mmCIF file of C-alpha atoms and ligand atoms in Angstrom:
data_model
loop_
_atom_site.group_PDB
_atom_site.id
_atom_site.type_symbol
_atom_site.label_atom_id
_atom_site.label_comp_id
_atom_site.label_asym_id
_atom_site.label_seq_id
_atom_site.Cartn_x
_atom_site.Cartn_y
_atom_site.Cartn_z
ATOM 1 C CA UNK A 1 -11.784 8.432 -49.113
ATOM 2 C CA UNK A 2 -12.157 4.616 -49.504
ATOM 3 C CA UNK A 3 -11.026 2.117 -46.995
ATOM 4 C CA UNK A 4 -10.815 -1.559 -46.268
ATOM 5 C CA UNK A 5 -11.253 -4.026 -43.485
ATOM 6 C CA UNK A 6 -9.828 -7.463 -42.299
ATOM 7 C CA UNK A 7 -12.114 -9.751 -40.249
ATOM 8 C CA UNK A 8 -10.031 -12.461 -38.662
ATOM 9 C CA UNK A 9 -11.650 -15.132 -36.818
ATOM 10 C CA UNK A 10 -11.020 -18.942 -36.181
ATOM 11 C CA UNK A 11 -12.539 -20.060 -39.657
ATOM 12 C CA UNK A 12 -11.868 -17.530 -42.104
ATOM 13 C CA UNK A 13 -9.942 -14.078 -42.604
ATOM 14 C CA UNK A 14 -12.030 -12.203 -44.894
ATOM 15 C CA UNK A 15 -10.705 -8.460 -46.460
ATOM 16 C CA UNK A 16 -13.575 -6.270 -47.817
ATOM 17 C CA UNK A 17 -13.252 -2.852 -49.396
ATOM 18 C CA UNK A 18 -15.527 0.095 -48.575
ATOM 19 C CA UNK A 19 -16.504 2.967 -51.177
ATOM 20 C CA UNK A 20 -16.386 6.609 -50.001
ATOM 21 C CA UNK A 21 -19.786 6.327 -48.289
ATOM 22 C CA UNK A 22 -18.786 3.436 -46.475
ATOM 23 C CA UNK A 23 -20.717 1.538 -49.372
ATOM 24 C CA UNK A 24 -19.318 -2.199 -49.310
ATOM 25 C CA UNK A 25 -17.163 -3.241 -52.416
ATOM 26 C CA UNK A 26 -15.217 -6.318 -53.254
ATOM 27 C CA UNK A 27 -14.350 -9.164 -50.796
ATOM 28 C CA UNK A 28 -12.106 -12.025 -50.434
ATOM 29 C CA UNK A 29 -11.928 -14.844 -47.990
ATOM 30 C CA UNK A 30 -9.465 -17.399 -47.021
ATOM 31 C CA UNK A 31 -9.578 -20.012 -44.630
ATOM 32 C CA UNK A 32 -7.744 -19.221 -41.269
ATOM 33 C CA UNK A 33 -4.514 -21.179 -40.993
ATOM 34 C CA UNK A 34 -4.498 -22.977 -37.890
ATOM 35 C CA UNK A 35 -1.077 -24.676 -37.842
ATOM 36 C CA UNK A 36 1.298 -22.004 -36.987
ATOM 37 C CA UNK A 37 1.936 -18.262 -36.931
ATOM 38 C CA UNK A 38 4.165 -18.110 -39.835
ATOM 39 C CA UNK A 39 1.345 -20.067 -41.946
ATOM 40 C CA UNK A 40 -1.180 -17.635 -40.281
ATOM 41 C CA UNK A 41 0.864 -14.097 -40.907
ATOM 42 C CA UNK A 42 1.398 -15.322 -44.763
ATOM 43 C CA UNK A 43 -2.010 -15.541 -45.286
ATOM 44 C CA UNK A 44 -2.744 -12.090 -43.422
ATOM 45 C CA UNK A 45 -0.045 -10.745 -45.815
ATOM 46 C CA UNK A 46 -1.409 -11.558 -48.871
ATOM 47 C CA UNK A 47 -4.954 -10.469 -47.699
ATOM 48 C CA UNK A 48 -3.385 -7.220 -47.350
ATOM 49 C CA UNK A 49 -1.663 -7.323 -50.827
ATOM 50 C CA UNK A 50 -5.263 -8.308 -52.312
ATOM 51 C CA UNK A 51 -6.646 -4.826 -50.543
ATOM 52 C CA UNK A 52 -3.809 -2.820 -52.081
ATOM 53 C CA UNK A 53 -3.946 -4.072 -55.546
ATOM 54 C CA UNK A 54 -7.666 -2.783 -55.300
ATOM 55 C CA UNK A 55 -7.412 0.275 -53.473
ATOM 56 C CA UNK A 56 -3.534 1.661 -53.555
ATOM 57 C CA UNK A 57 -0.961 0.991 -51.181
ATOM 58 C CA UNK A 58 -2.137 3.966 -48.848
ATOM 59 C CA UNK A 59 -5.778 2.740 -48.607
ATOM 60 C CA UNK A 60 -6.288 2.671 -44.856
ATOM 61 C CA UNK A 61 -6.843 -0.606 -43.670
ATOM 62 C CA UNK A 62 -8.365 -1.996 -40.020
ATOM 63 C CA UNK A 63 -8.218 -5.214 -38.502
ATOM 64 C CA UNK A 64 -11.115 -6.949 -36.299
ATOM 65 C CA UNK A 65 -10.294 -10.358 -34.515
ATOM 66 C CA UNK A 66 -11.352 -12.509 -32.084
ATOM 67 C CA UNK A 67 -8.951 -12.144 -28.941
ATOM 68 C CA UNK A 68 -6.997 -9.234 -27.452
ATOM 69 C CA UNK A 69 -4.177 -7.173 -28.262
ATOM 70 C CA UNK A 70 -2.638 -5.766 -24.938
ATOM 71 C CA UNK A 71 -2.898 -2.178 -24.958
ATOM 72 C CA UNK A 72 -0.575 0.709 -23.424
ATOM 73 C CA UNK A 73 3.164 0.907 -23.212
ATOM 74 C CA UNK A 74 3.887 -1.695 -20.700
ATOM 75 C CA UNK A 75 6.171 -4.885 -21.110
ATOM 76 C CA UNK A 76 3.325 -7.114 -22.638
ATOM 77 C CA UNK A 77 1.923 -4.070 -24.677
ATOM 78 C CA UNK A 78 1.056 -5.174 -28.456
ATOM 79 C CA UNK A 79 1.180 -8.871 -27.530
ATOM 80 C CA UNK A 80 -1.835 -11.318 -28.873
ATOM 81 C CA UNK A 81 -3.990 -13.240 -26.584
ATOM 82 C CA UNK A 82 -6.381 -15.316 -28.746
ATOM 83 C CA UNK A 83 -7.863 -18.639 -27.972
ATOM 84 C CA UNK A 84 -8.654 -19.941 -31.461
ATOM 85 C CA UNK A 85 -5.721 -18.336 -33.207
ATOM 86 C CA UNK A 86 -2.290 -19.955 -33.885
ATOM 87 C CA UNK A 87 -0.631 -16.263 -32.912
ATOM 88 C CA UNK A 88 -0.883 -16.133 -28.883
ATOM 89 C CA UNK A 89 1.960 -14.274 -27.507
ATOM 90 C CA UNK A 90 2.870 -12.699 -30.684
ATOM 91 C CA UNK A 91 3.698 -8.980 -31.005
ATOM 92 C CA UNK A 92 0.721 -8.111 -33.572
ATOM 93 C CA UNK A 93 2.164 -4.462 -33.970
ATOM 94 C CA UNK A 94 5.542 -5.759 -35.488
ATOM 95 C CA UNK A 95 4.497 -8.309 -37.184
ATOM 96 C CA UNK A 96 1.864 -6.222 -39.039
ATOM 97 C CA UNK A 97 4.568 -3.659 -39.599
ATOM 98 C CA UNK A 98 7.069 -6.467 -41.489
ATOM 99 C CA UNK A 99 3.469 -7.268 -43.659
ATOM 100 C CA UNK A 100 2.218 -3.886 -43.921
ATOM 101 C CA UNK A 101 5.104 -1.715 -43.485
ATOM 102 C CA UNK A 102 3.360 0.578 -41.392
ATOM 103 C CA UNK A 103 1.130 -0.102 -38.217
ATOM 104 C CA UNK A 104 -2.566 -1.246 -38.565
ATOM 105 C CA UNK A 105 -5.313 -0.275 -35.898
ATOM 106 C CA UNK A 106 -6.568 -3.591 -34.538
ATOM 107 C CA UNK A 107 -9.864 -3.945 -32.758
ATOM 108 C CA UNK A 108 -11.447 -7.070 -31.258
ATOM 109 C CA UNK A 109 -14.176 -8.418 -33.315
ATOM 110 C CA UNK A 110 -17.022 -7.641 -30.761
ATOM 111 C CA UNK A 111 -16.106 -4.406 -30.779
ATOM 112 C CA UNK A 112 -16.048 -3.989 -34.031
ATOM 113 C CA UNK A 113 -19.694 -5.147 -34.571
ATOM 114 C CA UNK A 114 -20.800 -2.550 -31.444
ATOM 115 C CA UNK A 115 -18.475 0.278 -33.443
ATOM 116 C CA UNK A 116 -20.030 -0.473 -36.818
ATOM 117 C CA UNK A 117 -23.636 -0.419 -35.609
ATOM 118 C CA UNK A 118 -23.410 2.820 -33.377
ATOM 119 C CA UNK A 119 -21.970 4.422 -36.546
ATOM 120 C CA UNK A 120 -24.825 4.299 -39.025
ATOM 121 C CA UNK A 121 -26.236 1.105 -37.937
ATOM 122 C CA UNK A 122 -28.843 -0.352 -35.681
ATOM 123 C CA UNK A 123 -27.087 1.149 -32.358
ATOM 124 C CA UNK A 124 -26.788 4.850 -34.034
ATOM 125 C CA UNK A 125 -28.427 7.797 -31.969
ATOM 126 C CA UNK A 126 -28.672 5.359 -28.881
ATOM 127 C CA UNK A 127 -26.207 6.862 -26.899
ATOM 128 C CA UNK A 128 -24.933 4.125 -25.544
ATOM 129 C CA UNK A 129 -24.996 0.467 -27.309
ATOM 130 C CA UNK A 130 -24.224 -2.937 -26.886
ATOM 131 C CA UNK A 131 -22.884 -5.206 -29.865
ATOM 132 C CA UNK A 132 -23.483 -8.772 -28.756
ATOM 133 C CA UNK A 133 -22.278 -11.604 -30.961
ATOM 134 C CA UNK A 134 -24.003 -14.908 -30.940
ATOM 135 C CA UNK A 135 -22.042 -17.226 -32.907
ATOM 136 C CA UNK A 136 -19.274 -19.752 -31.839
ATOM 137 C CA UNK A 137 -18.512 -17.755 -28.877
ATOM 138 C CA UNK A 138 -20.330 -15.310 -27.304
ATOM 139 C CA UNK A 139 -18.703 -11.866 -26.673
ATOM 140 C CA UNK A 140 -19.879 -8.128 -26.531
ATOM 141 C CA UNK A 141 -18.531 -4.568 -27.196
ATOM 142 C CA UNK A 142 -19.452 -1.482 -25.868
ATOM 143 C CA UNK A 143 -19.764 1.780 -27.469
ATOM 144 C CA UNK A 144 -20.575 5.105 -26.268
ATOM 145 C CA UNK A 145 -21.843 8.060 -28.152
ATOM 146 C CA UNK A 146 -20.498 6.324 -30.973
ATOM 147 C CA UNK A 147 -16.888 5.559 -29.780
ATOM 148 C CA UNK A 148 -15.979 2.166 -28.269
ATOM 149 C CA UNK A 149 -15.544 2.653 -24.467
ATOM 150 C CA UNK A 150 -11.913 2.340 -23.331
ATOM 151 C CA UNK A 151 -11.504 -1.267 -21.447
ATOM 152 C CA UNK A 152 -8.883 -1.987 -18.620
ATOM 153 C CA UNK A 153 -6.271 -4.320 -20.612
ATOM 154 C CA UNK A 154 -7.999 -4.054 -23.893
ATOM 155 C CA UNK A 155 -10.610 -6.474 -23.183
ATOM 156 C CA UNK A 156 -13.862 -6.598 -24.928
ATOM 157 C CA UNK A 157 -17.593 -7.041 -22.744
ATOM 158 C CA UNK A 158 -16.243 -10.555 -21.927
ATOM 159 C CA UNK A 159 -19.987 -11.561 -21.177
ATOM 160 C CA UNK A 160 -19.581 -15.438 -22.571
ATOM 161 C CA UNK A 161 -16.902 -15.866 -19.640
ATOM 162 C CA UNK A 162 -19.271 -14.392 -16.709
ATOM 163 C CA UNK A 163 -20.637 -17.561 -14.809
ATOM 164 C CA UNK A 164 -24.068 -18.534 -15.862
ATOM 165 C CA UNK A 165 -26.365 -17.827 -12.439
ATOM 166 C CA UNK A 166 -27.089 -20.672 -10.386
ATOM 167 C CA UNK A 167 -30.546 -20.107 -10.622
ATOM 168 C CA UNK A 168 -31.070 -20.114 -14.187
ATOM 169 C CA UNK A 169 -29.201 -23.779 -14.238
ATOM 170 C CA UNK A 170 -31.359 -25.049 -11.356
ATOM 171 C CA UNK A 171 -34.657 -24.175 -13.385
ATOM 172 C CA UNK A 172 -33.486 -26.064 -16.323
ATOM 173 C CA UNK A 173 -32.008 -28.877 -14.321
ATOM 174 C CA UNK A 174 -28.659 -28.473 -15.938
ATOM 175 C CA UNK A 175 -25.144 -28.868 -14.518
ATOM 176 C CA UNK A 176 -22.164 -26.923 -15.089
ATOM 177 C CA UNK A 177 -20.841 -27.584 -18.477
ATOM 178 C CA UNK A 178 -16.829 -26.824 -19.435
ATOM 179 C CA UNK A 179 -15.572 -23.901 -21.408
ATOM 180 C CA UNK A 180 -12.998 -23.395 -24.061
ATOM 181 C CA UNK A 181 -11.270 -20.826 -21.347
ATOM 182 C CA UNK A 182 -10.929 -23.774 -18.675
ATOM 183 C CA UNK A 183 -13.207 -23.313 -16.264
ATOM 184 C CA UNK A 184 -17.110 -24.217 -15.949
ATOM 185 C CA UNK A 185 -20.180 -22.928 -16.220
ATOM 186 C CA UNK A 186 -19.636 -19.926 -18.425
ATOM 187 C CA UNK A 187 -22.599 -18.314 -20.344
ATOM 188 C CA UNK A 188 -20.665 -18.725 -23.371
ATOM 189 C CA UNK A 189 -21.045 -22.956 -22.940
ATOM 190 C CA UNK A 190 -25.044 -22.748 -22.800
ATOM 191 C CA UNK A 191 -25.779 -19.500 -24.812
ATOM 192 C CA UNK A 192 -23.414 -19.704 -28.037
ATOM 193 C CA UNK A 193 -23.570 -21.851 -30.786
ATOM 194 C CA UNK A 194 -21.827 -25.219 -29.518
ATOM 195 C CA UNK A 195 -24.063 -24.523 -26.112
ATOM 196 C CA UNK A 196 -27.256 -24.815 -27.773
ATOM 197 C CA UNK A 197 -26.375 -27.498 -29.996
ATOM 198 C CA UNK A 198 -25.448 -29.462 -26.156
ATOM 199 C CA UNK A 199 -28.859 -28.009 -24.791
ATOM 200 C CA UNK A 200 -30.897 -29.539 -27.773
ATOM 201 C CA UNK A 201 -28.816 -32.953 -27.414
ATOM 202 C CA UNK A 202 -29.453 -32.794 -23.599
ATOM 203 C CA UNK A 203 -33.359 -32.314 -24.216
ATOM 204 C CA UNK A 204 -33.670 -35.282 -26.494
ATOM 205 C CA UNK A 205 -33.415 -33.126 -30.020
ATOM 206 C CA UNK A 206 -29.689 -33.690 -31.659
ATOM 207 C CA UNK A 207 -28.736 -32.369 -34.719
ATOM 208 C CA UNK A 208 -28.580 -28.967 -36.441
ATOM 209 C CA UNK A 209 -29.869 -26.584 -33.544
ATOM 210 C CA UNK A 210 -30.498 -24.029 -36.273
ATOM 211 C CA UNK A 211 -33.040 -25.826 -37.785
ATOM 212 C CA UNK A 212 -35.183 -26.074 -34.819
ATOM 213 C CA UNK A 213 -36.092 -22.450 -35.170
ATOM 214 C CA UNK A 214 -37.917 -23.340 -38.587
ATOM 215 C CA UNK A 215 -39.311 -26.731 -37.346
ATOM 216 C CA UNK A 216 -41.489 -24.525 -35.045
ATOM 217 C CA UNK A 217 -43.170 -28.078 -33.277
ATOM 218 C CA UNK A 218 -43.181 -28.338 -29.761
ATOM 219 C CA UNK A 219 -40.139 -30.326 -28.618
ATOM 220 C CA UNK A 220 -38.180 -27.576 -31.035
ATOM 221 C CA UNK A 221 -40.110 -24.682 -29.271
ATOM 222 C CA UNK A 222 -38.721 -26.253 -25.568
ATOM 223 C CA UNK A 223 -35.339 -26.250 -26.834
ATOM 224 C CA UNK A 224 -35.441 -22.645 -28.015
ATOM 225 C CA UNK A 225 -37.273 -21.362 -25.045
ATOM 226 C CA UNK A 226 -35.068 -23.109 -22.604
ATOM 227 C CA UNK A 227 -32.177 -21.490 -24.830
ATOM 228 C CA UNK A 228 -33.952 -18.239 -24.844
ATOM 229 C CA UNK A 229 -34.439 -18.176 -21.146
ATOM 230 C CA UNK A 230 -30.844 -18.846 -20.356
ATOM 231 C CA UNK A 231 -29.701 -16.279 -22.748
ATOM 232 C CA UNK A 232 -32.099 -13.742 -21.271
ATOM 233 C CA UNK A 233 -29.914 -14.204 -17.828
ATOM 234 C CA UNK A 234 -27.110 -12.991 -19.768
ATOM 235 C CA UNK A 235 -28.913 -10.039 -21.484
ATOM 236 C CA UNK A 236 -30.081 -9.172 -17.535
ATOM 237 C CA UNK A 237 -26.420 -9.186 -16.644
ATOM 238 C CA UNK A 238 -25.656 -6.632 -19.360
ATOM 239 C CA UNK A 239 -28.936 -4.777 -18.051
ATOM 240 C CA UNK A 240 -27.464 -4.715 -14.506
ATOM 241 C CA UNK A 241 -24.035 -3.573 -15.238
ATOM 242 C CA UNK A 242 -24.022 -1.485 -18.399
ATOM 243 C CA UNK A 243 -27.714 -0.795 -19.148
ATOM 244 C CA UNK A 244 -27.445 -0.044 -22.707
ATOM 245 C CA UNK A 245 -30.331 1.325 -24.381
ATOM 246 C CA UNK A 246 -29.685 -0.780 -27.525
ATOM 247 C CA UNK A 247 -28.307 -4.336 -27.699
ATOM 248 C CA UNK A 248 -27.571 -5.126 -31.500
ATOM 249 C CA UNK A 249 -27.477 -8.873 -31.880
ATOM 250 C CA UNK A 250 -25.060 -10.483 -34.266
ATOM 251 C CA UNK A 251 -23.361 -13.606 -35.224
ATOM 252 C CA UNK A 252 -24.430 -16.871 -36.525
ATOM 253 C CA UNK A 253 -27.427 -17.586 -34.390
ATOM 254 C CA UNK A 254 -28.662 -14.204 -34.799
ATOM 255 C CA UNK A 255 -30.109 -15.170 -37.802
ATOM 256 C CA UNK A 256 -32.645 -18.023 -36.549
ATOM 257 C CA UNK A 257 -36.168 -16.841 -37.484
ATOM 258 C CA UNK A 258 -38.126 -14.998 -34.679
ATOM 259 C CA UNK A 259 -34.728 -14.768 -32.374
ATOM 260 C CA UNK A 260 -35.522 -11.082 -31.413
ATOM 261 C CA UNK A 261 -39.284 -11.710 -30.314
ATOM 262 C CA UNK A 262 -38.031 -14.867 -28.430
ATOM 263 C CA UNK A 263 -35.478 -13.078 -26.168
ATOM 264 C CA UNK A 264 -37.808 -10.271 -25.833
ATOM 265 C CA UNK A 265 -40.255 -12.633 -24.430
ATOM 266 C CA UNK A 266 -37.945 -14.136 -22.423
ATOM 267 C CA UNK A 267 -36.334 -11.213 -20.939
ATOM 268 C CA UNK A 268 -38.844 -9.443 -19.756
ATOM 269 C CA UNK A 269 -39.828 -11.532 -16.555
ATOM 270 C CA UNK A 270 -36.273 -11.903 -15.779
ATOM 271 C CA UNK A 271 -35.574 -8.397 -15.119
ATOM 272 C CA UNK A 272 -35.738 -7.124 -11.781
ATOM 273 C CA UNK A 273 -38.485 -4.537 -10.782
ATOM 274 C CA UNK A 274 -37.152 -0.987 -12.297
ATOM 275 C CA UNK A 275 -34.561 -2.366 -14.798
ATOM 276 C CA UNK A 276 -34.842 -0.862 -18.479
ATOM 277 C CA UNK A 277 -35.254 -3.245 -21.009
ATOM 278 C CA UNK A 278 -32.784 -2.840 -23.796
ATOM 279 C CA UNK A 279 -34.242 -2.469 -27.564
ATOM 280 C CA UNK A 280 -33.261 -5.548 -29.351
ATOM 281 C CA UNK A 281 -32.116 -5.397 -33.096
ATOM 282 C CA UNK A 282 -30.557 -7.013 -35.377
ATOM 283 C CA UNK A 283 -27.089 -5.973 -36.962
ATOM 284 C CA UNK A 284 -27.690 -3.831 -39.879
ATOM 285 C CA UNK A 285 -24.697 -4.769 -41.767
ATOM 286 C CA UNK A 286 -25.004 -8.523 -41.024
ATOM 287 C CA UNK A 287 -22.131 -10.492 -41.208
ATOM 288 C CA UNK A 288 -20.204 -7.876 -42.636
ATOM 289 C CA UNK A 289 -20.776 -5.265 -39.725
ATOM 290 C CA UNK A 290 -17.248 -6.757 -37.859
ATOM 291 C CA UNK A 291 -15.236 -5.984 -41.100
ATOM 292 C CA UNK A 292 -17.149 -2.395 -41.662
ATOM 293 C CA UNK A 293 -15.993 -1.535 -38.039
ATOM 294 C CA UNK A 294 -12.320 -2.021 -38.480
ATOM 295 C CA UNK A 295 -12.531 -0.146 -41.854
ATOM 296 C CA UNK A 296 -14.060 2.546 -39.935
ATOM 297 C CA UNK A 297 -11.405 2.301 -37.359
ATOM 298 C CA UNK A 298 -8.512 2.749 -40.147
ATOM 299 C CA UNK A 299 -10.716 5.760 -41.582
ATOM 300 C CA UNK A 300 -11.080 7.233 -38.392
ATOM 301 C CA UNK A 301 -7.224 7.203 -37.722
ATOM 302 C CA UNK A 302 -6.095 8.157 -41.324
ATOM 303 C CA UNK A 303 -8.455 11.351 -40.295
ATOM 304 C CA UNK A 304 -11.258 10.787 -43.100
ATOM 305 C CA UNK A 305 -14.097 11.168 -40.599
ATOM 306 C CA UNK A 306 -17.038 12.307 -42.601
ATOM 307 C CA UNK A 307 -18.217 9.108 -44.171
ATOM 308 C CA UNK A 308 -18.732 7.750 -40.888
ATOM 309 C CA UNK A 309 -19.803 10.594 -38.174
ATOM 310 C CA UNK A 310 -22.902 9.513 -36.873
HETATM 311 ZN ZN1 ZN B 401 -15.565 -19.439 -20.104
#
């Protein structure tokens, strides 16, 4: 059975078709309308229409998006909370029914990365695995035996908004930096893309922080080793709480050359004695892993499981 996915982020809405063996087919990207919900849902409807033009009206379609759709049957069930989309407070399920004429399954994008990689990807056969998005923000998803772990309130593993340990800030003489969530000192503020840019600037290396990884001079190495040490604190929080055997890295910063080795080096001395390190792996399906996870979710709900069984 073929299926389709939509990946909704703060900058783009990507639609992608997948073949019967989950091989990637055509895709179409549009900019995410930021002005208001009406423009946003009009763009989403156009992407659904494009997928159906390729794969037929009955095509299973799943959605990965940043933020949370309130689960369950409570008074807020179906309500969106998303910091970087103009649809917070909207009722996602009824909007999707208007657009598509039926319910479409929705999953947090970090959970979709974890789900995709746990099924045929870098997290497969691991029992439990975490998908960690190192991008504009920092979020994680958890899968156990190939299935997304149900999370209270529908949240992902919101590692990015745990506090950066004071010992790490003290080690590097850093203060409490503000976070997009309205608080201070969140892990995301130091370790996600804008955090790395600020760190580079603080250490006298303003400019594109991703270029540091290819420069490989002492000043660039100092920025990246400091970043890796802070990221290792985040990985240690994961190991102390969830202890996944595998952590799959996705997002823009995961494309920095040598990132896995640098993080492994930084993590080894930070782990408490007796805590096993995770295997760090790059996402097998790269930037398309989130949209693949969404498509797999739709396929599962449509009963077409054979193509994605681990
Ligand atoms: Zn925060």
